[in-house]
PDB file of C-alpha atoms in Angstrom:
ATOM      1  CA  MET A 409      99.265  55.911  65.148  1.00  0.00           C
ATOM      2  CA  SER A 410     101.190  57.713  62.447  1.00  0.00           C
ATOM      3  CA  THR A 411      99.831  58.139  58.947  1.00  0.00           C
ATOM      4  CA  PRO A 412     101.378  59.942  55.974  1.00  0.00           C
ATOM      5  CA  ASP A 413      98.913  62.764  56.727  1.00  0.00           C
ATOM      6  CA  ASP A 414     100.388  63.451  60.156  1.00  0.00           C
ATOM      7  CA  THR A 415     103.832  64.163  58.761  1.00  0.00           C
ATOM      8  CA  ASP A 416     103.129  65.617  55.323  1.00  0.00           C
ATOM      9  CA  GLY A 417     100.442  68.141  56.237  1.00  0.00           C
ATOM     10  CA  PRO A 418      96.702  67.801  55.959  1.00  0.00           C
ATOM     11  CA  LYS A 419      96.430  68.377  52.204  1.00  0.00           C
ATOM     12  CA  ARG A 420      98.853  65.657  51.092  1.00  0.00           C
ATOM     13  CA  VAL A 421      97.400  62.390  49.809  1.00  0.00           C
ATOM     14  CA  GLU A 422      99.214  59.220  48.780  1.00  0.00           C
ATOM     15  CA  LEU A 423      99.072  58.211  45.127  1.00  0.00           C
ATOM     16  CA  LEU A 424      97.830  54.689  44.534  1.00  0.00           C
ATOM     17  CA  GLN A 425      99.994  52.397  42.442  1.00  0.00           C
ATOM     18  CA  GLY A 426      98.853  52.547  38.820  1.00  0.00           C
ATOM     19  CA  THR A 427      97.529  56.109  38.897  1.00  0.00           C
ATOM     20  CA  LEU A 428     100.738  57.996  38.103  1.00  0.00           C
ATOM     21  CA  ASP A 429     100.795  56.965  34.416  1.00  0.00           C
ATOM     22  CA  VAL A 430      97.542  58.688  33.536  1.00  0.00           C
ATOM     23  CA  LEU A 431      98.591  61.813  35.457  1.00  0.00           C
ATOM     24  CA  ILE A 432     101.807  62.005  33.424  1.00  0.00           C
ATOM     25  CA  LEU A 433     100.007  61.374  30.133  1.00  0.00           C
ATOM     26  CA  ARG A 434      97.338  63.959  30.950  1.00  0.00           C
ATOM     27  CA  THR A 435     100.026  66.515  31.867  1.00  0.00           C
ATOM     28  CA  LEU A 436     101.767  65.924  28.532  1.00  0.00           C
ATOM     29  CA  THR A 437      98.559  66.762  26.626  1.00  0.00           C
ATOM     30  CA  HIS A 438      99.487  70.356  27.584  1.00  0.00           C
ATOM     31  CA  GLY A 439     102.753  70.092  25.670  1.00  0.00           C
ATOM     32  CA  THR A 440     106.285  68.677  25.734  1.00  0.00           C
ATOM     33  CA  GLU A 441     107.930  68.827  29.148  1.00  0.00           C
ATOM     34  CA  HIS A 442     110.982  67.535  31.040  1.00  0.00           C
ATOM     35  CA  GLY A 443     110.674  65.189  34.026  1.00  0.00           C
ATOM     36  CA  GLN A 444     111.019  67.842  36.689  1.00  0.00           C
ATOM     37  CA  GLY A 445     108.460  69.981  34.868  1.00  0.00           C
ATOM     38  CA  ILE A 446     105.989  67.091  34.700  1.00  0.00           C
ATOM     39  CA  ALA A 447     106.347  66.446  38.436  1.00  0.00           C
ATOM     40  CA  ARG A 448     105.868  70.126  39.263  1.00  0.00           C
ATOM     41  CA  ALA A 449     102.832  70.404  36.963  1.00  0.00           C
ATOM     42  CA  ILE A 450     101.130  67.399  38.611  1.00  0.00           C
ATOM     43  CA  GLU A 451     101.886  68.772  42.066  1.00  0.00           C
ATOM     44  CA  ARG A 452     100.538  72.202  41.152  1.00  0.00           C
ATOM     45  CA  THR A 453      97.363  71.054  39.399  1.00  0.00           C
ATOM     46  CA  SER A 454      96.594  68.593  42.220  1.00  0.00           C
ATOM     47  CA  GLY A 455      96.626  71.549  44.616  1.00  0.00           C
ATOM     48  CA  ASP A 456      99.787  70.135  46.205  1.00  0.00           C
ATOM     49  CA  ALA A 457      97.917  66.992  47.234  1.00  0.00           C
ATOM     50  CA  PHE A 458     100.430  64.850  45.374  1.00  0.00           C
ATOM     51  CA  LEU A 459     104.164  64.850  45.943  1.00  0.00           C
ATOM     52  CA  ILE A 460     105.847  63.235  42.920  1.00  0.00           C
ATOM     53  CA  ASP A 461     109.177  61.711  43.879  1.00  0.00           C
ATOM     54  CA  HIS A 462     111.830  60.860  41.311  1.00  0.00           C
ATOM     55  CA  GLY A 463     111.847  57.253  42.458  1.00  0.00           C
ATOM     56  CA  SER A 464     108.401  56.739  40.945  1.00  0.00           C
ATOM     57  CA  LEU A 465     108.499  59.387  38.199  1.00  0.00           C
ATOM     58  CA  TYR A 466     111.456  58.124  36.195  1.00  0.00           C
ATOM     59  CA  PRO A 467     110.470  54.432  36.166  1.00  0.00           C
ATOM     60  CA  ALA A 468     106.970  55.540  35.048  1.00  0.00           C
ATOM     61  CA  LEU A 469     108.442  57.658  32.229  1.00  0.00           C
ATOM     62  CA  LYS A 470     110.607  54.704  31.119  1.00  0.00           C
ATOM     63  CA  ARG A 471     107.549  52.441  31.143  1.00  0.00           C
ATOM     64  CA  LEU A 472     105.471  54.878  29.087  1.00  0.00           C
ATOM     65  CA  GLU A 473     108.343  55.343  26.635  1.00  0.00           C
ATOM     66  CA  LYS A 474     108.713  51.578  26.209  1.00  0.00           C
ATOM     67  CA  ARG A 475     105.002  51.330  25.353  1.00  0.00           C
ATOM     68  CA  LYS A 476     105.483  54.140  22.806  1.00  0.00           C
ATOM     69  CA  TRP A 477     102.883  56.291  24.576  1.00  0.00           C
ATOM     70  CA  ILE A 478     105.513  59.011  24.968  1.00  0.00           C
ATOM     71  CA  ARG A 479     108.905  59.695  23.401  1.00  0.00           C
ATOM     72  CA  ALA A 480     111.929  61.447  24.799  1.00  0.00           C
ATOM     73  CA  GLU A 481     114.453  63.815  23.256  1.00  0.00           C
ATOM     74  CA  TRP A 482     117.378  65.729  24.673  1.00  0.00           C
ATOM     75  CA  GLY A 483     116.800  69.440  24.949  1.00  0.00           C
ATOM     76  CA  VAL A 484     117.743  72.448  27.063  1.00  0.00           C
ATOM     77  CA  SER A 485     115.577  73.501  30.000  1.00  0.00           C
ATOM     78  CA  ALA A 486     114.637  77.099  30.867  1.00  0.00           C
ATOM     79  CA  ASN A 487     117.612  77.369  33.233  1.00  0.00           C
ATOM     80  CA  GLY A 488     120.040  76.212  30.531  1.00  0.00           C
ATOM     81  CA  ARG A 489     120.481  72.599  31.635  1.00  0.00           C
ATOM     82  CA  ARG A 490     120.383  69.617  29.292  1.00  0.00           C
ATOM     83  CA  ALA A 491     117.309  67.498  30.057  1.00  0.00           C
ATOM     84  CA  ARG A 492     115.178  64.781  28.489  1.00  0.00           C
ATOM     85  CA  PHE A 493     111.958  66.282  27.120  1.00  0.00           C
ATOM     86  CA  TYR A 494     108.927  64.030  26.893  1.00  0.00           C
ATOM     87  CA  GLU A 495     106.292  64.244  24.171  1.00  0.00           C
ATOM     88  CA  LEU A 496     102.917  62.540  24.017  1.00  0.00           C
ATOM     89  CA  MET A 497     102.510  60.120  21.079  1.00  0.00           C
ATOM     90  CA  PRO A 498      99.155  59.394  19.384  1.00  0.00           C
ATOM     91  CA  ALA A 499      98.841  56.050  21.226  1.00  0.00           C
ATOM     92  CA  GLY A 500      99.481  57.889  24.489  1.00  0.00           C
ATOM     93  CA  ARG A 501      96.757  60.395  23.690  1.00  0.00           C
ATOM     94  CA  ARG A 502      94.300  57.520  23.268  1.00  0.00           C
ATOM     95  CA  GLN A 503      95.498  56.102  26.612  1.00  0.00           C
ATOM     96  CA  VAL A 504      94.486  59.316  28.358  1.00  0.00           C
ATOM     97  CA  GLU A 505      90.886  58.575  27.305  1.00  0.00           C
ATOM     98  CA  VAL A 506      91.083  54.847  28.092  1.00  0.00           C
ATOM     99  CA  GLN A 507      92.676  55.298  31.508  1.00  0.00           C
ATOM    100  CA  THR A 508      90.551  58.282  32.518  1.00  0.00           C
ATOM    101  CA  ASP A 509      87.452  56.251  31.682  1.00  0.00           C
ATOM    102  CA  ARG A 510      88.798  53.299  33.698  1.00  0.00           C
ATOM    103  CA  TRP A 511      89.558  55.585  36.637  1.00  0.00           C
ATOM    104  CA  GLU A 512      86.049  57.045  36.551  1.00  0.00           C
ATOM    105  CA  ARG A 513      84.490  53.583  36.552  1.00  0.00           C
ATOM    106  CA  LEU A 514      86.666  52.644  39.534  1.00  0.00           C
ATOM    107  CA  VAL A 515      85.576  55.765  41.405  1.00  0.00           C
ATOM    108  CA  GLU A 516      81.939  54.992  40.668  1.00  0.00           C
ATOM    109  CA  ALA A 517      82.208  51.364  41.819  1.00  0.00           C
ATOM    110  CA  MET A 518      84.175  52.326  44.958  1.00  0.00           C
ATOM    111  CA  GLY A 519      81.528  54.942  45.723  1.00  0.00           C
ATOM    112  CA  ARG A 520      78.770  52.365  45.470  1.00  0.00           C
ATOM    113  CA  VAL A 521      80.454  50.124  48.048  1.00  0.00           C
ATOM    114  CA  LEU A 522      81.534  52.961  50.370  1.00  0.00           C
ATOM    115  CA  ARG A 523      77.993  54.340  50.466  1.00  0.00           C
ATOM    116  CA  SER A 524      76.372  50.884  50.674  1.00  0.00           C
ATOM    117  CA  GLU A 525      73.648  50.067  53.189  1.00  0.00           C
ATOM    118  CA  PRO A 526      73.051  46.570  54.580  1.00  0.00           C
ATOM    119  CA  ALA A 527      71.221  44.382  52.020  1.00  0.00           C
ATOM    120  CA  GLU A 528      68.015  42.579  52.894  1.00  0.00           C
ATOM    121  CA  GLY A 529      68.005  38.808  53.345  1.00  0.00           C
TER     122      GLY A 529
ATOM    123  CA  MET B1092      95.432  45.363  22.273  1.00  0.00           C
ATOM    124  CA  SER B1093      93.860  43.337  25.037  1.00  0.00           C
ATOM    125  CA  THR B1094      92.679  44.899  28.276  1.00  0.00           C
ATOM    126  CA  PRO B1095      90.982  43.252  31.267  1.00  0.00           C
ATOM    127  CA  ASP B1096      87.778  44.846  29.960  1.00  0.00           C
ATOM    128  CA  ASP B1097      87.845  42.859  26.722  1.00  0.00           C
ATOM    129  CA  THR B1098      87.722  39.536  28.514  1.00  0.00           C
ATOM    130  CA  ASP B1099      85.746  40.282  31.662  1.00  0.00           C
ATOM    131  CA  GLY B1100      82.849  42.206  30.141  1.00  0.00           C
ATOM    132  CA  PRO B1101      82.378  45.927  29.883  1.00  0.00           C
ATOM    133  CA  LYS B1102      81.318  46.510  33.500  1.00  0.00           C
ATOM    134  CA  ARG B1103      84.346  44.955  35.218  1.00  0.00           C
ATOM    135  CA  VAL B1104      87.002  47.277  36.608  1.00  0.00           C
ATOM    136  CA  GLU B1105      90.345  46.443  38.198  1.00  0.00           C
ATOM    137  CA  LEU B1106      90.784  47.212  41.904  1.00  0.00           C
ATOM    138  CA  LEU B1107      93.819  49.324  42.687  1.00  0.00           C
ATOM    139  CA  GLN B1108      96.238  48.024  45.279  1.00  0.00           C
ATOM    140  CA  GLY B1109      95.341  49.468  48.672  1.00  0.00           C
ATOM    141  CA  THR B1110      91.614  49.881  48.029  1.00  0.00           C
ATOM    142  CA  LEU B1111      90.424  46.415  49.072  1.00  0.00           C
ATOM    143  CA  ASP B1112      90.918  47.012  52.815  1.00  0.00           C
ATOM    144  CA  VAL B1113      88.396  49.826  53.049  1.00  0.00           C
ATOM    145  CA  LEU B1114      85.883  47.855  50.973  1.00  0.00           C
ATOM    146  CA  ILE B1115      86.152  44.927  53.407  1.00  0.00           C
ATOM    147  CA  LEU B1116      85.899  47.180  56.464  1.00  0.00           C
ATOM    148  CA  ARG B1117      82.923  49.034  55.011  1.00  0.00           C
ATOM    149  CA  THR B1118      81.185  45.724  54.221  1.00  0.00           C
ATOM    150  CA  LEU B1119      81.695  44.558  57.807  1.00  0.00           C
ATOM    151  CA  THR B1120      79.893  47.660  59.141  1.00  0.00           C
ATOM    152  CA  HIS B1121      76.771  45.776  57.957  1.00  0.00           C
ATOM    153  CA  GLY B1122      77.521  42.895  60.341  1.00  0.00           C
ATOM    154  CA  THR B1123      79.691  39.835  60.898  1.00  0.00           C
ATOM    155  CA  GLU B1124      80.389  37.832  57.738  1.00  0.00           C
ATOM    156  CA  HIS B1125      82.592  35.006  56.443  1.00  0.00           C
ATOM    157  CA  GLY B1126      85.196  35.532  53.720  1.00  0.00           C
ATOM    158  CA  GLN B1127      83.084  34.264  50.848  1.00  0.00           C
ATOM    159  CA  GLY B1128      80.186  36.412  52.066  1.00  0.00           C
ATOM    160  CA  ILE B1129      82.382  39.517  52.201  1.00  0.00           C
ATOM    161  CA  ALA B1130      83.585  38.909  48.628  1.00  0.00           C
ATOM    162  CA  ARG B1131      80.031  38.390  47.362  1.00  0.00           C
ATOM    163  CA  ALA B1132      78.768  41.503  49.176  1.00  0.00           C
ATOM    164  CA  ILE B1133      81.503  43.691  47.627  1.00  0.00           C
ATOM    165  CA  GLU B1134      80.818  42.241  44.182  1.00  0.00           C
ATOM    166  CA  ARG B1135      77.081  42.810  44.536  1.00  0.00           C
ATOM    167  CA  THR B1136      77.225  46.337  45.932  1.00  0.00           C
ATOM    168  CA  SER B1137      79.818  47.378  43.322  1.00  0.00           C
ATOM    169  CA  GLY B1138      77.298  46.374  40.656  1.00  0.00           C
ATOM    170  CA  ASP B1139      79.594  43.487  39.662  1.00  0.00           C
ATOM    171  CA  ALA B1140      82.313  45.953  38.724  1.00  0.00           C
ATOM    172  CA  PHE B1141      84.719  44.246  41.136  1.00  0.00           C
ATOM    173  CA  LEU B1142      85.656  40.593  41.101  1.00  0.00           C
ATOM    174  CA  ILE B1143      87.187  39.688  44.479  1.00  0.00           C
ATOM    175  CA  ASP B1144      89.542  36.738  44.165  1.00  0.00           C
ATOM    176  CA  HIS B1145      90.608  34.665  47.158  1.00  0.00           C
ATOM    177  CA  GLY B1146      94.249  35.399  46.403  1.00  0.00           C
ATOM    178  CA  SER B1147      93.748  39.015  47.464  1.00  0.00           C
ATOM    179  CA  LEU B1148      90.860  38.586  49.912  1.00  0.00           C
ATOM    180  CA  TYR B1149      92.483  36.264  52.438  1.00  0.00           C
ATOM    181  CA  PRO B1150      95.805  38.120  52.717  1.00  0.00           C
ATOM    182  CA  ALA B1151      93.785  41.331  53.223  1.00  0.00           C
ATOM    183  CA  LEU B1152      91.699  39.715  55.981  1.00  0.00           C
ATOM    184  CA  LYS B1153      94.890  38.484  57.680  1.00  0.00           C
ATOM    185  CA  ARG B1154      96.368  41.966  57.464  1.00  0.00           C
ATOM    186  CA  LEU B1155      93.269  43.596  58.945  1.00  0.00           C
ATOM    187  CA  GLU B1156      93.158  40.983  61.716  1.00  0.00           C
ATOM    188  CA  LYS B1157      96.798  41.593  62.577  1.00  0.00           C
ATOM    189  CA  ARG B1158      96.081  45.319  62.931  1.00  0.00           C
ATOM    190  CA  LYS B1159      93.139  44.466  65.216  1.00  0.00           C
ATOM    191  CA  TRP B1160      90.728  46.253  62.887  1.00  0.00           C
ATOM    192  CA  ILE B1161      88.743  43.009  62.565  1.00  0.00           C
ATOM    193  CA  ARG B1162      88.657  39.761  64.521  1.00  0.00           C
ATOM    194  CA  ALA B1163      87.831  36.240  63.370  1.00  0.00           C
ATOM    195  CA  GLU B1164      85.913  33.404  65.003  1.00  0.00           C
ATOM    196  CA  TRP B1165      84.932  29.964  63.797  1.00  0.00           C
ATOM    197  CA  GLY B1166      81.237  29.576  63.064  1.00  0.00           C
ATOM    198  CA  VAL B1167      78.873  27.717  60.804  1.00  0.00           C
ATOM    199  CA  SER B1168      77.759  29.220  57.500  1.00  0.00           C
ATOM    200  CA  ALA B1169      74.172  29.168  56.114  1.00  0.00           C
ATOM    201  CA  ASN B1170      74.924  25.969  54.192  1.00  0.00           C
ATOM    202  CA  GLY B1171      76.229  24.188  57.296  1.00  0.00           C
ATOM    203  CA  ARG B1172      79.946  24.545  56.654  1.00  0.00           C
ATOM    204  CA  ARG B1173      82.480  25.616  59.252  1.00  0.00           C
ATOM    205  CA  ALA B1174      83.916  29.014  58.313  1.00  0.00           C
ATOM    206  CA  ARG B1175      85.834  31.907  59.838  1.00  0.00           C
ATOM    207  CA  PHE B1176      83.476  34.802  60.572  1.00  0.00           C
ATOM    208  CA  TYR B1177      84.922  38.307  60.618  1.00  0.00           C
ATOM    209  CA  GLU B1178      83.763  41.084  62.905  1.00  0.00           C
ATOM    210  CA  LEU B1179      84.602  44.760  62.778  1.00  0.00           C
ATOM    211  CA  MET B1180      86.448  46.054  65.859  1.00  0.00           C
ATOM    212  CA  PRO B1181      86.167  49.660  67.154  1.00  0.00           C
ATOM    213  CA  ALA B1182      89.567  50.568  65.646  1.00  0.00           C
ATOM    214  CA  GLY B1183      88.372  49.145  62.321  1.00  0.00           C
ATOM    215  CA  ARG B1184      85.235  51.248  62.452  1.00  0.00           C
ATOM    216  CA  ARG B1185      87.406  54.350  62.832  1.00  0.00           C
ATOM    217  CA  GLN B1186      89.491  53.180  59.859  1.00  0.00           C
ATOM    218  CA  VAL B1187      86.395  53.187  57.670  1.00  0.00           C
ATOM    219  CA  GLU B1188      86.155  56.947  58.274  1.00  0.00           C
ATOM    220  CA  VAL B1189      89.883  57.575  57.943  1.00  0.00           C
ATOM    221  CA  GLN B1190      90.280  55.554  54.746  1.00  0.00           C
ATOM    222  CA  THR B1191      87.058  56.776  53.137  1.00  0.00           C
ATOM    223  CA  ASP B1192      88.194  60.332  53.752  1.00  0.00           C
ATOM    224  CA  ARG B1193      91.627  59.539  52.279  1.00  0.00           C
ATOM    225  CA  TRP B1194      90.005  57.935  49.230  1.00  0.00           C
ATOM    226  CA  GLU B1195      87.793  60.975  48.671  1.00  0.00           C
ATOM    227  CA  ARG B1196      90.758  63.320  48.832  1.00  0.00           C
ATOM    228  CA  LEU B1197      92.573  61.116  46.309  1.00  0.00           C
ATOM    229  CA  VAL B1198      89.561  61.210  43.973  1.00  0.00           C
ATOM    230  CA  GLU B1199      89.384  64.987  44.281  1.00  0.00           C
ATOM    231  CA  ALA B1200      93.105  65.471  43.580  1.00  0.00           C
ATOM    232  CA  MET B1201      93.050  63.009  40.651  1.00  0.00           C
ATOM    233  CA  GLY B1202      90.037  64.844  39.256  1.00  0.00           C
ATOM    234  CA  ARG B1203      91.850  68.173  39.406  1.00  0.00           C
ATOM    235  CA  VAL B1204      94.756  66.809  37.335  1.00  0.00           C
ATOM    236  CA  LEU B1205      92.596  64.832  34.896  1.00  0.00           C
ATOM    237  CA  ARG B1206      90.459  67.913  34.163  1.00  0.00           C
ATOM    238  CA  SER B1207      93.450  70.276  34.123  1.00  0.00           C
ATOM    239  CA  GLU B1208      93.973  72.819  31.364  1.00  0.00           C
ATOM    240  CA  PRO B1209      97.389  74.112  30.283  1.00  0.00           C
ATOM    241  CA  ALA B1210      98.720  76.647  32.798  1.00  0.00           C
ATOM    242  CA  GLU B1211      99.825  80.133  31.730  1.00  0.00           C
ATOM    243  CA  GLY B1212     103.498  81.047  31.715  1.00  0.00           C
TER     244      GLY B1212
END
């Protein structure tokens, strides 16, 4: 049986749908960044566990922009190319807290079930 | 702004797509159970953080059955009703390990990004 782990190396782990937004928002708390830079930063800080493909990154950025959690402006990247630079908005900064808290509650609840022992009766 | 938390009480947390399977499999390590019983067991052990609706439960059970990770048989529930009882198969037992391990690696990688500080340079 083939799993993503067999082909992508032992460290790689699949992102669950709904988790990319908070990773992007958290990354932007470090400062304004272009799409490629955001993807690289997430990959690096995750210890290369996550591979951020453009097919999920750009729709996520569009979604966050539409909600006014981030805003985009044209700028010039370090290698002289024109690129959209994304900036965290105040509402997006609040979302980092909200979504991190939600994630932590999910982890806690999942942990309770995954460590559960048979109940009596 | 309305979130699921506003309406469902402060303890409730939304399941992410792809996490229900391992919760079902883990629950069935405690013994054979019918659908309703599985849902109640997950809700109880999660501390009522998760609300398992039939619209996600039954497709998940079908999926797990198709993969031969669980098998179903007709039986009679405690209140005398005919119900499908689900049993964990050996391949399903292995999946509990595989998927729990995958979940833990996801939690670790998410944690690294969510706690990340700005990188130098």
